[in-house]
Amino acid sequence: MSNVRSALSRRGLLAAGGALGLGAVLAACGDDEAKSGGSDSGASAASGPWTFKDDRGQTAKADKTPATVVAFVGVAAALYDYGIEVKGVFGPTTTKDGKADVQAGDMDVSKLTVLGNEWGQFNIEKYASLAPDVLISTMFDDAGTLWYVPDESKKKIEAVGAPSVGISVYDRQLTEPLQRMLALAESLGADTTSSKVTGAKKRFEEAAGRLRAAAKAKPGLKVLAGSASQDLFYVSGTNLSIDLEYFKALGVNFVEPPEKAKAQGGGWYESLSWENVDKYAADIIMMDNRTSAIQPADITKATWQELPAVKAGQVISRNPEPILSYDKCVALLDSLAEAIEKAKKVS
């Protein structure tokens, strides 16, 4: 592999033969790399061959630490917090007015190559032109499906030749993918012993303690996790979502739709008509803040306006796809803790 790269750079290959030619060469080189072995534990040293064993049990390999990273926008935002800047992103990155989407975190989106801003969009030509060293995304199932990587384009994307990494955010508590993202960032060159990183982790632990104490002080308060669309209101259960599973473990008392009711939502949520939005009593409502969902201020349904939690002003935001850095997750814990501390029993 190193001999091929010394003769022709990836960008040179692209200029000479296009993405498909590059994919063929790199696929052949990948076989040589696989035979060379290497560590398949979490991360390798910054110098020399790079490996990272992901949550599919697959080991991504390169002859050096990846410099050109392409990632799902939420992953990119987390890596950015650890000092790793990606070149290309896919997934909700910019809003209709060109501003940064909530999932873009603190990144300057004007400096990013956006391969696709919506579900099903992934510009393979742009992706190949970046000459990516690695492709990274999260996974919301146990089948190893990379989030926002279109299934119908999967083979063409793989043909470009970059290894992929999947970090699972399925059916586990928030702390686990946080640790995995930190390990990934470290493998890519992040200084995980810096005061910025260790300070953020300490604040996260303090915020978790605050939420645990708040929940213990008001065990009777019921919290509902919801999301709004034009025709339906979705009530999430806690047993698959990394944030809700963790909040529940800290003692938060959630509304739990029965498993049968969540069947149509793949086990994630129950769908309610707006006429039945009052099916579950709740004192606090956490609402999906992603741009794909209607935001509370824009909900005009009378049944919503009459909910006790809404009338009491006890509605807060929730990102069902948390940015997996300790810094960003502090706010998630503090927001819910503060809501519980201030909330009155209204259900």
mmCIF file of C-alpha atoms in Angstrom:
data_model
loop_
_atom_site.group_PDB
_atom_site.id
_atom_site.type_symbol
_atom_site.label_atom_id
_atom_site.label_comp_id
_atom_site.label_asym_id
_atom_site.label_seq_id
_atom_site.Cartn_x
_atom_site.Cartn_y
_atom_site.Cartn_z
ATOM 1 C CA MET A 1 0.000 0.000 0.000
ATOM 2 C CA SER A 2 2.768 2.445 0.939
ATOM 3 C CA ASN A 3 4.526 1.824 -2.406
ATOM 4 C CA VAL A 4 1.386 2.713 -4.350
ATOM 5 C CA ARG A 5 0.836 5.858 -2.311
ATOM 6 C CA SER A 6 4.450 6.961 -2.816
ATOM 7 C CA ALA A 7 4.059 6.652 -6.580
ATOM 8 C CA LEU A 8 0.707 8.386 -6.895
ATOM 9 C CA SER A 9 -1.114 10.441 -4.310
ATOM 10 C CA ARG A 10 -4.846 9.865 -3.892
ATOM 11 C CA ARG A 11 -5.524 13.245 -5.426
ATOM 12 C CA GLY A 12 -3.257 12.362 -8.337
ATOM 13 C CA LEU A 13 -5.194 9.156 -8.889
ATOM 14 C CA LEU A 14 -8.441 11.098 -8.868
ATOM 15 C CA ALA A 15 -7.131 13.541 -11.441
ATOM 16 C CA ALA A 16 -5.793 10.757 -13.638
ATOM 17 C CA GLY A 17 -8.553 8.182 -13.507
ATOM 18 C CA GLY A 18 -11.540 9.327 -11.500
ATOM 19 C CA ALA A 19 -13.195 7.933 -8.419
ATOM 20 C CA LEU A 20 -13.803 4.423 -9.738
ATOM 21 C CA GLY A 21 -10.159 3.991 -10.662
ATOM 22 C CA LEU A 22 -9.157 5.172 -7.217
ATOM 23 C CA GLY A 23 -11.565 2.751 -5.603
ATOM 24 C CA ALA A 24 -10.147 -0.194 -7.529
ATOM 25 C CA VAL A 25 -6.552 0.634 -6.600
ATOM 26 C CA LEU A 26 -7.336 1.235 -2.944
ATOM 27 C CA ALA A 27 -9.417 -1.925 -2.716
ATOM 28 C CA ALA A 28 -6.407 -3.919 -3.882
ATOM 29 C CA CYS A 29 -4.168 -2.086 -1.433
ATOM 30 C CA GLY A 30 -6.631 -2.783 1.335
ATOM 31 C CA ASP A 31 -6.036 -6.506 0.911
ATOM 32 C CA ASP A 32 -2.325 -5.973 1.538
ATOM 33 C CA GLU A 33 -3.054 -3.912 4.621
ATOM 34 C CA ALA A 34 -5.375 -6.534 6.026
ATOM 35 C CA LYS A 35 -2.586 -9.107 5.741
ATOM 36 C CA SER A 36 -0.168 -6.846 7.579
ATOM 37 C CA GLY A 37 -2.099 -7.194 10.836
ATOM 38 C CA GLY A 38 -2.031 -4.471 13.499
ATOM 39 C CA SER A 39 -3.772 -3.754 16.772
ATOM 40 C CA ASP A 40 -7.571 -4.032 16.800
ATOM 41 C CA SER A 41 -8.082 -2.636 20.280
ATOM 42 C CA GLY A 42 -9.579 0.852 20.633
ATOM 43 C CA ALA A 43 -6.882 3.127 19.240
ATOM 44 C CA SER A 44 -3.294 3.178 18.010
ATOM 45 C CA ALA A 45 -0.463 5.644 18.420
ATOM 46 C CA ALA A 46 -0.488 8.817 16.329
ATOM 47 C CA SER A 47 2.660 7.767 14.435
ATOM 48 C CA GLY A 48 2.858 4.676 12.299
ATOM 49 C CA PRO A 49 -0.090 2.543 11.172
ATOM 50 C CA TRP A 50 -3.533 3.597 12.424
ATOM 51 C CA THR A 51 -6.237 1.180 13.496
ATOM 52 C CA PHE A 52 -9.567 1.548 15.260
ATOM 53 C CA LYS A 53 -11.963 -1.253 16.150
ATOM 54 C CA ASP A 54 -15.503 0.070 15.835
ATOM 55 C CA ASP A 55 -18.805 -1.048 17.338
ATOM 56 C CA ARG A 56 -19.481 -3.454 14.456
ATOM 57 C CA GLY A 57 -16.395 -5.341 15.524
ATOM 58 C CA GLN A 58 -14.661 -4.195 12.343
ATOM 59 C CA THR A 59 -11.158 -2.757 12.405
ATOM 60 C CA ALA A 60 -10.497 0.271 10.233
ATOM 61 C CA LYS A 61 -6.869 0.505 9.112
ATOM 62 C CA ALA A 62 -4.616 3.046 7.417
ATOM 63 C CA ASP A 63 -0.860 3.419 7.001
ATOM 64 C CA LYS A 64 -0.982 6.638 9.027
ATOM 65 C CA THR A 65 -3.428 8.604 11.154
ATOM 66 C CA PRO A 66 -6.291 9.813 8.904
ATOM 67 C CA ALA A 67 -5.974 13.478 7.979
ATOM 68 C CA THR A 68 -8.968 13.784 5.668
ATOM 69 C CA VAL A 69 -11.994 12.752 7.690
ATOM 70 C CA VAL A 70 -15.558 12.612 6.374
ATOM 71 C CA ALA A 71 -18.273 12.132 8.975
ATOM 72 C CA PHE A 72 -21.935 12.394 9.828
ATOM 73 C CA VAL A 73 -22.453 15.966 11.010
ATOM 74 C CA GLY A 74 -23.096 15.047 14.653
ATOM 75 C CA VAL A 75 -19.919 12.971 14.758
ATOM 76 C CA ALA A 76 -18.007 15.820 13.132
ATOM 77 C CA ALA A 77 -19.333 18.225 15.775
ATOM 78 C CA ALA A 78 -18.172 15.934 18.572
ATOM 79 C CA LEU A 79 -14.712 15.489 17.035
ATOM 80 C CA TYR A 80 -14.490 19.282 16.607
ATOM 81 C CA ASP A 81 -14.919 19.683 20.358
ATOM 82 C CA TYR A 82 -11.858 17.451 20.757
ATOM 83 C CA GLY A 83 -9.797 19.463 18.274
ATOM 84 C CA ILE A 84 -10.281 17.209 15.247
ATOM 85 C CA GLU A 85 -11.640 19.050 12.203
ATOM 86 C CA VAL A 86 -13.253 17.082 9.398
ATOM 87 C CA LYS A 87 -13.207 18.011 5.703
ATOM 88 C CA GLY A 88 -16.606 16.697 4.634
ATOM 89 C CA VAL A 89 -19.927 16.074 6.351
ATOM 90 C CA PHE A 90 -23.304 14.549 5.577
ATOM 91 C CA GLY A 91 -26.611 14.881 7.399
ATOM 92 C CA PRO A 92 -28.416 18.023 8.645
ATOM 93 C CA THR A 93 -25.684 20.678 8.524
ATOM 94 C CA THR A 94 -27.340 23.918 7.433
ATOM 95 C CA THR A 95 -30.846 25.303 7.842
ATOM 96 C CA LYS A 96 -32.886 26.767 4.972
ATOM 97 C CA ASP A 97 -31.438 30.215 5.696
ATOM 98 C CA GLY A 98 -27.878 28.879 5.522
ATOM 99 C CA LYS A 99 -27.183 28.932 9.250
ATOM 100 C CA ALA A 100 -25.697 26.043 11.210
ATOM 101 C CA ASP A 101 -28.120 23.267 12.058
ATOM 102 C CA VAL A 102 -28.451 22.327 15.722
ATOM 103 C CA GLN A 103 -26.586 19.103 14.954
ATOM 104 C CA ALA A 104 -23.549 21.008 13.650
ATOM 105 C CA GLY A 105 -22.541 22.154 17.120
ATOM 106 C CA ASP A 106 -19.807 24.804 17.130
ATOM 107 C CA MET A 107 -18.436 24.062 13.654
ATOM 108 C CA ASP A 108 -18.103 26.802 11.050
ATOM 109 C CA VAL A 109 -20.322 25.181 8.429
ATOM 110 C CA SER A 110 -19.097 27.577 5.720
ATOM 111 C CA LYS A 111 -15.745 25.763 5.806
ATOM 112 C CA LEU A 112 -17.214 22.300 5.348
ATOM 113 C CA THR A 113 -17.866 20.321 2.185
ATOM 114 C CA VAL A 114 -21.462 19.187 2.607
ATOM 115 C CA LEU A 115 -22.113 15.923 0.778
ATOM 116 C CA GLY A 116 -25.814 15.898 1.590
ATOM 117 C CA ASN A 117 -27.979 17.953 3.919
ATOM 118 C CA GLU A 118 -31.035 15.710 3.957
ATOM 119 C CA TRP A 119 -31.924 12.043 4.316
ATOM 120 C CA GLY A 120 -30.958 10.094 1.190
ATOM 121 C CA GLN A 121 -28.504 12.712 -0.044
ATOM 122 C CA PHE A 122 -24.829 11.745 -0.411
ATOM 123 C CA ASN A 123 -22.808 13.206 -3.283
ATOM 124 C CA ILE A 124 -20.370 10.433 -4.167
ATOM 125 C CA GLU A 125 -18.424 12.573 -6.639
ATOM 126 C CA LYS A 126 -17.776 15.225 -3.990
ATOM 127 C CA TYR A 127 -16.885 12.497 -1.519
ATOM 128 C CA ALA A 128 -14.330 10.964 -3.882
ATOM 129 C CA SER A 129 -12.852 14.380 -4.708
ATOM 130 C CA LEU A 130 -11.953 14.843 -1.047
ATOM 131 C CA ALA A 131 -9.784 11.690 -1.197
ATOM 132 C CA PRO A 132 -11.081 10.625 2.230
ATOM 133 C CA ASP A 133 -8.931 8.677 4.650
ATOM 134 C CA VAL A 134 -11.896 7.496 6.738
ATOM 135 C CA LEU A 135 -15.703 7.692 6.825
ATOM 136 C CA ILE A 136 -17.352 7.866 10.246
ATOM 137 C CA SER A 137 -20.983 7.708 11.354
ATOM 138 C CA THR A 138 -23.209 6.593 14.183
ATOM 139 C CA MET A 139 -25.455 3.518 14.127
ATOM 140 C CA PHE A 140 -29.066 3.375 15.308
ATOM 141 C CA ASP A 141 -29.537 -0.377 14.966
ATOM 142 C CA ASP A 142 -27.699 -3.590 15.776
ATOM 143 C CA ALA A 143 -27.204 -4.450 12.098
ATOM 144 C CA GLY A 144 -24.263 -2.097 11.587
ATOM 145 C CA THR A 145 -26.123 0.414 9.406
ATOM 146 C CA LEU A 146 -24.181 3.662 9.129
ATOM 147 C CA TRP A 147 -26.522 6.578 9.852
ATOM 148 C CA TYR A 148 -27.323 8.797 6.849
ATOM 149 C CA VAL A 149 -25.242 6.670 4.480
ATOM 150 C CA PRO A 150 -27.818 5.742 1.786
ATOM 151 C CA ASP A 151 -28.146 1.987 1.468
ATOM 152 C CA GLU A 152 -28.593 2.234 -2.294
ATOM 153 C CA SER A 153 -25.251 4.068 -2.601
ATOM 154 C CA LYS A 154 -23.340 1.981 -0.085
ATOM 155 C CA LYS A 155 -21.321 -0.046 -2.601
ATOM 156 C CA LYS A 156 -20.296 3.020 -4.624
ATOM 157 C CA ILE A 157 -19.256 4.829 -1.442
ATOM 158 C CA GLU A 158 -17.213 1.828 -0.333
ATOM 159 C CA ALA A 159 -15.600 1.682 -3.796
ATOM 160 C CA VAL A 160 -13.922 5.036 -3.140
ATOM 161 C CA GLY A 161 -11.679 3.043 -0.839
ATOM 162 C CA ALA A 162 -11.772 4.753 2.552
ATOM 163 C CA PRO A 163 -12.317 2.517 5.587
ATOM 164 C CA SER A 164 -15.417 3.228 7.682
ATOM 165 C CA VAL A 165 -16.048 3.481 11.419
ATOM 166 C CA GLY A 166 -19.401 3.032 13.132
ATOM 167 C CA ILE A 167 -20.125 4.209 16.691
ATOM 168 C CA SER A 168 -23.264 2.633 18.139
ATOM 169 C CA VAL A 169 -25.938 4.831 19.694
ATOM 170 C CA TYR A 170 -28.442 2.003 19.964
ATOM 171 C CA ASP A 171 -29.864 0.500 23.153
ATOM 172 C CA ARG A 172 -27.198 1.643 25.600
ATOM 173 C CA GLN A 173 -26.631 4.509 28.008
ATOM 174 C CA LEU A 174 -25.118 7.821 26.909
ATOM 175 C CA THR A 175 -21.861 7.256 28.782
ATOM 176 C CA GLU A 176 -20.831 4.356 26.552
ATOM 177 C CA PRO A 177 -20.872 6.155 23.164
ATOM 178 C CA LEU A 178 -19.315 9.182 24.877
ATOM 179 C CA GLN A 179 -16.367 7.013 25.892
ATOM 180 C CA ARG A 180 -16.158 5.477 22.428
ATOM 181 C CA MET A 181 -16.139 8.876 20.710
ATOM 182 C CA LEU A 182 -13.404 10.064 23.049
ATOM 183 C CA ALA A 183 -11.325 6.977 22.189
ATOM 184 C CA LEU A 184 -11.902 7.595 18.476
ATOM 185 C CA ALA A 185 -10.874 11.247 18.824
ATOM 186 C CA GLU A 186 -7.723 10.165 20.673
ATOM 187 C CA SER A 187 -6.845 7.743 17.879
ATOM 188 C CA LEU A 188 -7.171 10.619 15.397
ATOM 189 C CA GLY A 189 -4.718 12.751 17.341
ATOM 190 C CA ALA A 190 -6.795 14.514 20.002
ATOM 191 C CA ASP A 191 -5.125 15.379 23.308
ATOM 192 C CA THR A 192 -7.603 13.734 25.651
ATOM 193 C CA THR A 193 -5.552 14.708 28.710
ATOM 194 C CA SER A 194 -5.902 18.442 28.052
ATOM 195 C CA SER A 195 -7.554 20.628 30.663
ATOM 196 C CA LYS A 196 -10.355 21.361 28.182
ATOM 197 C CA VAL A 197 -11.257 17.703 27.841
ATOM 198 C CA THR A 198 -10.764 16.691 31.453
ATOM 199 C CA GLY A 199 -12.642 19.788 32.586
ATOM 200 C CA ALA A 200 -15.599 18.953 30.348
ATOM 201 C CA LYS A 201 -15.683 15.394 31.660
ATOM 202 C CA LYS A 202 -15.676 16.678 35.245
ATOM 203 C CA ARG A 203 -18.547 19.066 34.471
ATOM 204 C CA PHE A 204 -20.447 16.179 32.910
ATOM 205 C CA GLU A 205 -20.036 14.095 36.050
ATOM 206 C CA GLU A 206 -21.148 17.030 38.199
ATOM 207 C CA ALA A 207 -24.183 17.596 35.987
ATOM 208 C CA ALA A 208 -25.079 13.916 36.261
ATOM 209 C CA GLY A 209 -24.930 14.252 40.040
ATOM 210 C CA ARG A 210 -27.179 17.294 39.871
ATOM 211 C CA LEU A 211 -29.757 15.460 37.759
ATOM 212 C CA ARG A 212 -29.681 12.439 40.060
ATOM 213 C CA ALA A 213 -30.294 14.686 43.074
ATOM 214 C CA ALA A 214 -33.104 16.587 41.334
ATOM 215 C CA ALA A 215 -34.868 13.378 40.324
ATOM 216 C CA LYS A 216 -34.516 11.963 43.840
ATOM 217 C CA ALA A 217 -35.968 15.135 45.374
ATOM 218 C CA LYS A 218 -39.067 15.036 43.125
ATOM 219 C CA PRO A 219 -39.766 11.372 42.316
ATOM 220 C CA GLY A 220 -43.419 12.059 41.520
ATOM 221 C CA LEU A 221 -42.724 14.290 38.530
ATOM 222 C CA LYS A 222 -43.445 12.625 35.185
ATOM 223 C CA VAL A 223 -41.326 13.524 32.137
ATOM 224 C CA LEU A 224 -42.513 12.884 28.586
ATOM 225 C CA ALA A 225 -40.152 12.837 25.585
ATOM 226 C CA GLY A 226 -42.027 13.979 22.494
ATOM 227 C CA SER A 227 -41.617 15.006 18.871
ATOM 228 C CA ALA A 228 -44.049 16.857 16.632
ATOM 229 C CA SER A 229 -44.996 16.538 12.977
ATOM 230 C CA GLN A 230 -47.881 18.060 11.076
ATOM 231 C CA ASP A 231 -50.174 15.082 11.566
ATOM 232 C CA LEU A 232 -48.743 13.133 14.484
ATOM 233 C CA PHE A 233 -47.242 13.503 17.937
ATOM 234 C CA TYR A 234 -44.601 10.950 18.896
ATOM 235 C CA VAL A 235 -43.994 9.766 22.455
ATOM 236 C CA SER A 236 -40.592 8.127 22.928
ATOM 237 C CA GLY A 237 -39.890 5.235 25.233
ATOM 238 C CA THR A 238 -36.587 5.067 27.066
ATOM 239 C CA ASN A 239 -35.343 1.588 26.218
ATOM 240 C CA LEU A 240 -33.438 2.369 22.987
ATOM 241 C CA SER A 241 -32.385 6.041 23.226
ATOM 242 C CA ILE A 242 -28.954 6.686 24.713
ATOM 243 C CA ASP A 243 -29.958 9.914 26.479
ATOM 244 C CA LEU A 244 -33.270 8.669 27.887
ATOM 245 C CA GLU A 245 -31.759 5.382 29.052
ATOM 246 C CA TYR A 246 -29.102 7.319 30.935
ATOM 247 C CA PHE A 247 -31.531 9.851 32.418
ATOM 248 C CA LYS A 248 -33.730 6.978 33.568
ATOM 249 C CA ALA A 249 -30.733 5.300 35.195
ATOM 250 C CA LEU A 250 -30.151 8.545 37.088
ATOM 251 C CA GLY A 251 -33.679 8.303 38.474
ATOM 252 C CA VAL A 252 -35.792 10.419 36.114
ATOM 253 C CA ASN A 253 -39.418 9.227 36.031
ATOM 254 C CA PHE A 254 -40.436 8.939 32.361
ATOM 255 C CA VAL A 255 -43.727 8.285 30.626
ATOM 256 C CA GLU A 256 -43.317 4.814 29.100
ATOM 257 C CA PRO A 257 -45.588 3.812 26.209
ATOM 258 C CA PRO A 258 -46.234 0.053 26.207
ATOM 259 C CA GLU A 259 -44.168 -2.062 23.833
ATOM 260 C CA LYS A 260 -47.189 -2.940 21.713
ATOM 261 C CA ALA A 261 -47.938 0.756 21.186
ATOM 262 C CA LYS A 262 -44.362 1.360 20.003
ATOM 263 C CA ALA A 263 -44.382 -1.468 17.464
ATOM 264 C CA GLN A 264 -45.136 0.783 14.496
ATOM 265 C CA GLY A 265 -42.273 3.024 15.543
ATOM 266 C CA GLY A 266 -39.752 0.209 15.505
ATOM 267 C CA GLY A 267 -39.812 0.049 19.285
ATOM 268 C CA TRP A 268 -38.712 3.666 19.620
ATOM 269 C CA TYR A 269 -41.971 5.586 19.987
ATOM 270 C CA GLU A 270 -45.770 5.583 19.948
ATOM 271 C CA SER A 271 -47.557 7.686 17.343
ATOM 272 C CA LEU A 272 -50.567 9.693 18.516
ATOM 273 C CA SER A 273 -53.032 11.810 16.607
ATOM 274 C CA TRP A 274 -53.177 15.404 17.832
ATOM 275 C CA GLU A 275 -56.659 14.673 19.177
ATOM 276 C CA ASN A 276 -55.076 12.120 21.527
ATOM 277 C CA VAL A 277 -52.006 14.113 22.517
ATOM 278 C CA ASP A 278 -53.243 14.155 26.113
ATOM 279 C CA LYS A 279 -53.145 10.355 26.398
ATOM 280 C CA TYR A 280 -50.295 10.462 28.919
ATOM 281 C CA ALA A 281 -50.125 12.737 31.958
ATOM 282 C CA ALA A 282 -46.837 14.635 32.187
ATOM 283 C CA ASP A 283 -45.365 17.420 34.295
ATOM 284 C CA ILE A 284 -42.423 18.161 31.984
ATOM 285 C CA ILE A 285 -42.278 17.662 28.229
ATOM 286 C CA MET A 286 -38.946 17.314 26.414
ATOM 287 C CA MET A 287 -39.410 18.190 22.740
ATOM 288 C CA ASP A 288 -37.271 17.099 19.782
ATOM 289 C CA ASN A 289 -35.243 20.161 18.719
ATOM 290 C CA ARG A 290 -34.033 18.800 15.367
ATOM 291 C CA THR A 291 -35.013 20.735 12.259
ATOM 292 C CA SER A 292 -37.008 17.741 11.022
ATOM 293 C CA ALA A 293 -39.489 18.282 13.870
ATOM 294 C CA ILE A 294 -42.007 21.084 14.416
ATOM 295 C CA GLN A 295 -40.843 23.212 17.334
ATOM 296 C CA PRO A 296 -43.110 23.985 20.326
ATOM 297 C CA ALA A 297 -43.448 27.674 19.459
ATOM 298 C CA ASP A 298 -44.873 26.684 16.072
ATOM 299 C CA ILE A 299 -47.419 24.148 17.318
ATOM 300 C CA THR A 300 -50.892 25.676 16.971
ATOM 301 C CA LYS A 301 -52.977 22.603 17.835
ATOM 302 C CA ALA A 302 -55.516 23.443 20.553
ATOM 303 C CA THR A 303 -55.004 20.060 22.214
ATOM 304 C CA TRP A 304 -51.316 20.871 22.628
ATOM 305 C CA GLN A 305 -52.014 24.299 24.065
ATOM 306 C CA GLU A 306 -54.275 22.733 26.695
ATOM 307 C CA LEU A 307 -51.704 20.282 28.051
ATOM 308 C CA PRO A 308 -50.961 21.095 31.722
ATOM 309 C CA ALA A 309 -47.178 21.069 31.161
ATOM 310 C CA VAL A 310 -47.533 23.450 28.207
ATOM 311 C CA LYS A 311 -49.797 25.814 30.136
ATOM 312 C CA ALA A 312 -47.313 25.764 33.026
ATOM 313 C CA GLY A 313 -44.374 26.575 30.722
ATOM 314 C CA GLN A 314 -42.698 23.294 31.606
ATOM 315 C CA VAL A 315 -41.486 22.394 28.105
ATOM 316 C CA ILE A 316 -37.781 22.032 27.317
ATOM 317 C CA SER A 317 -35.796 20.968 24.270
ATOM 318 C CA ARG A 318 -34.179 17.601 23.641
ATOM 319 C CA ASN A 319 -31.825 16.426 20.895
ATOM 320 C CA PRO A 320 -32.510 12.715 20.248
ATOM 321 C CA GLU A 321 -29.104 12.629 18.516
ATOM 322 C CA PRO A 322 -26.793 14.096 21.160
ATOM 323 C CA ILE A 323 -23.450 15.484 20.024
ATOM 324 C CA LEU A 324 -21.145 12.958 21.644
ATOM 325 C CA SER A 325 -18.663 15.194 23.421
ATOM 326 C CA TYR A 326 -18.684 15.658 27.175
ATOM 327 C CA ASP A 327 -18.861 19.419 26.685
ATOM 328 C CA LYS A 328 -22.097 19.261 24.683
ATOM 329 C CA CYS A 329 -23.720 16.665 26.923
ATOM 330 C CA VAL A 330 -23.293 18.783 30.066
ATOM 331 C CA ALA A 331 -26.063 21.058 28.799
ATOM 332 C CA LEU A 332 -28.412 18.107 28.276
ATOM 333 C CA LEU A 333 -28.076 17.062 31.896
ATOM 334 C CA ASP A 334 -28.232 20.585 33.310
ATOM 335 C CA SER A 335 -31.303 21.493 31.260
ATOM 336 C CA LEU A 336 -33.317 18.539 32.522
ATOM 337 C CA ALA A 337 -32.038 18.948 36.084
ATOM 338 C CA GLU A 338 -33.051 22.606 36.122
ATOM 339 C CA ALA A 339 -36.479 21.777 34.689
ATOM 340 C CA ILE A 340 -37.102 19.192 37.414
ATOM 341 C CA GLU A 341 -35.805 21.533 40.134
ATOM 342 C CA LYS A 342 -38.200 24.287 39.054
ATOM 343 C CA ALA A 343 -41.207 22.223 37.956
ATOM 344 C CA LYS A 344 -44.500 22.009 39.768
ATOM 345 C CA LYS A 345 -46.678 18.914 39.805
ATOM 346 C CA VAL A 346 -49.371 19.649 37.193
ATOM 347 C CA SER A 347 -50.437 16.203 35.982
#
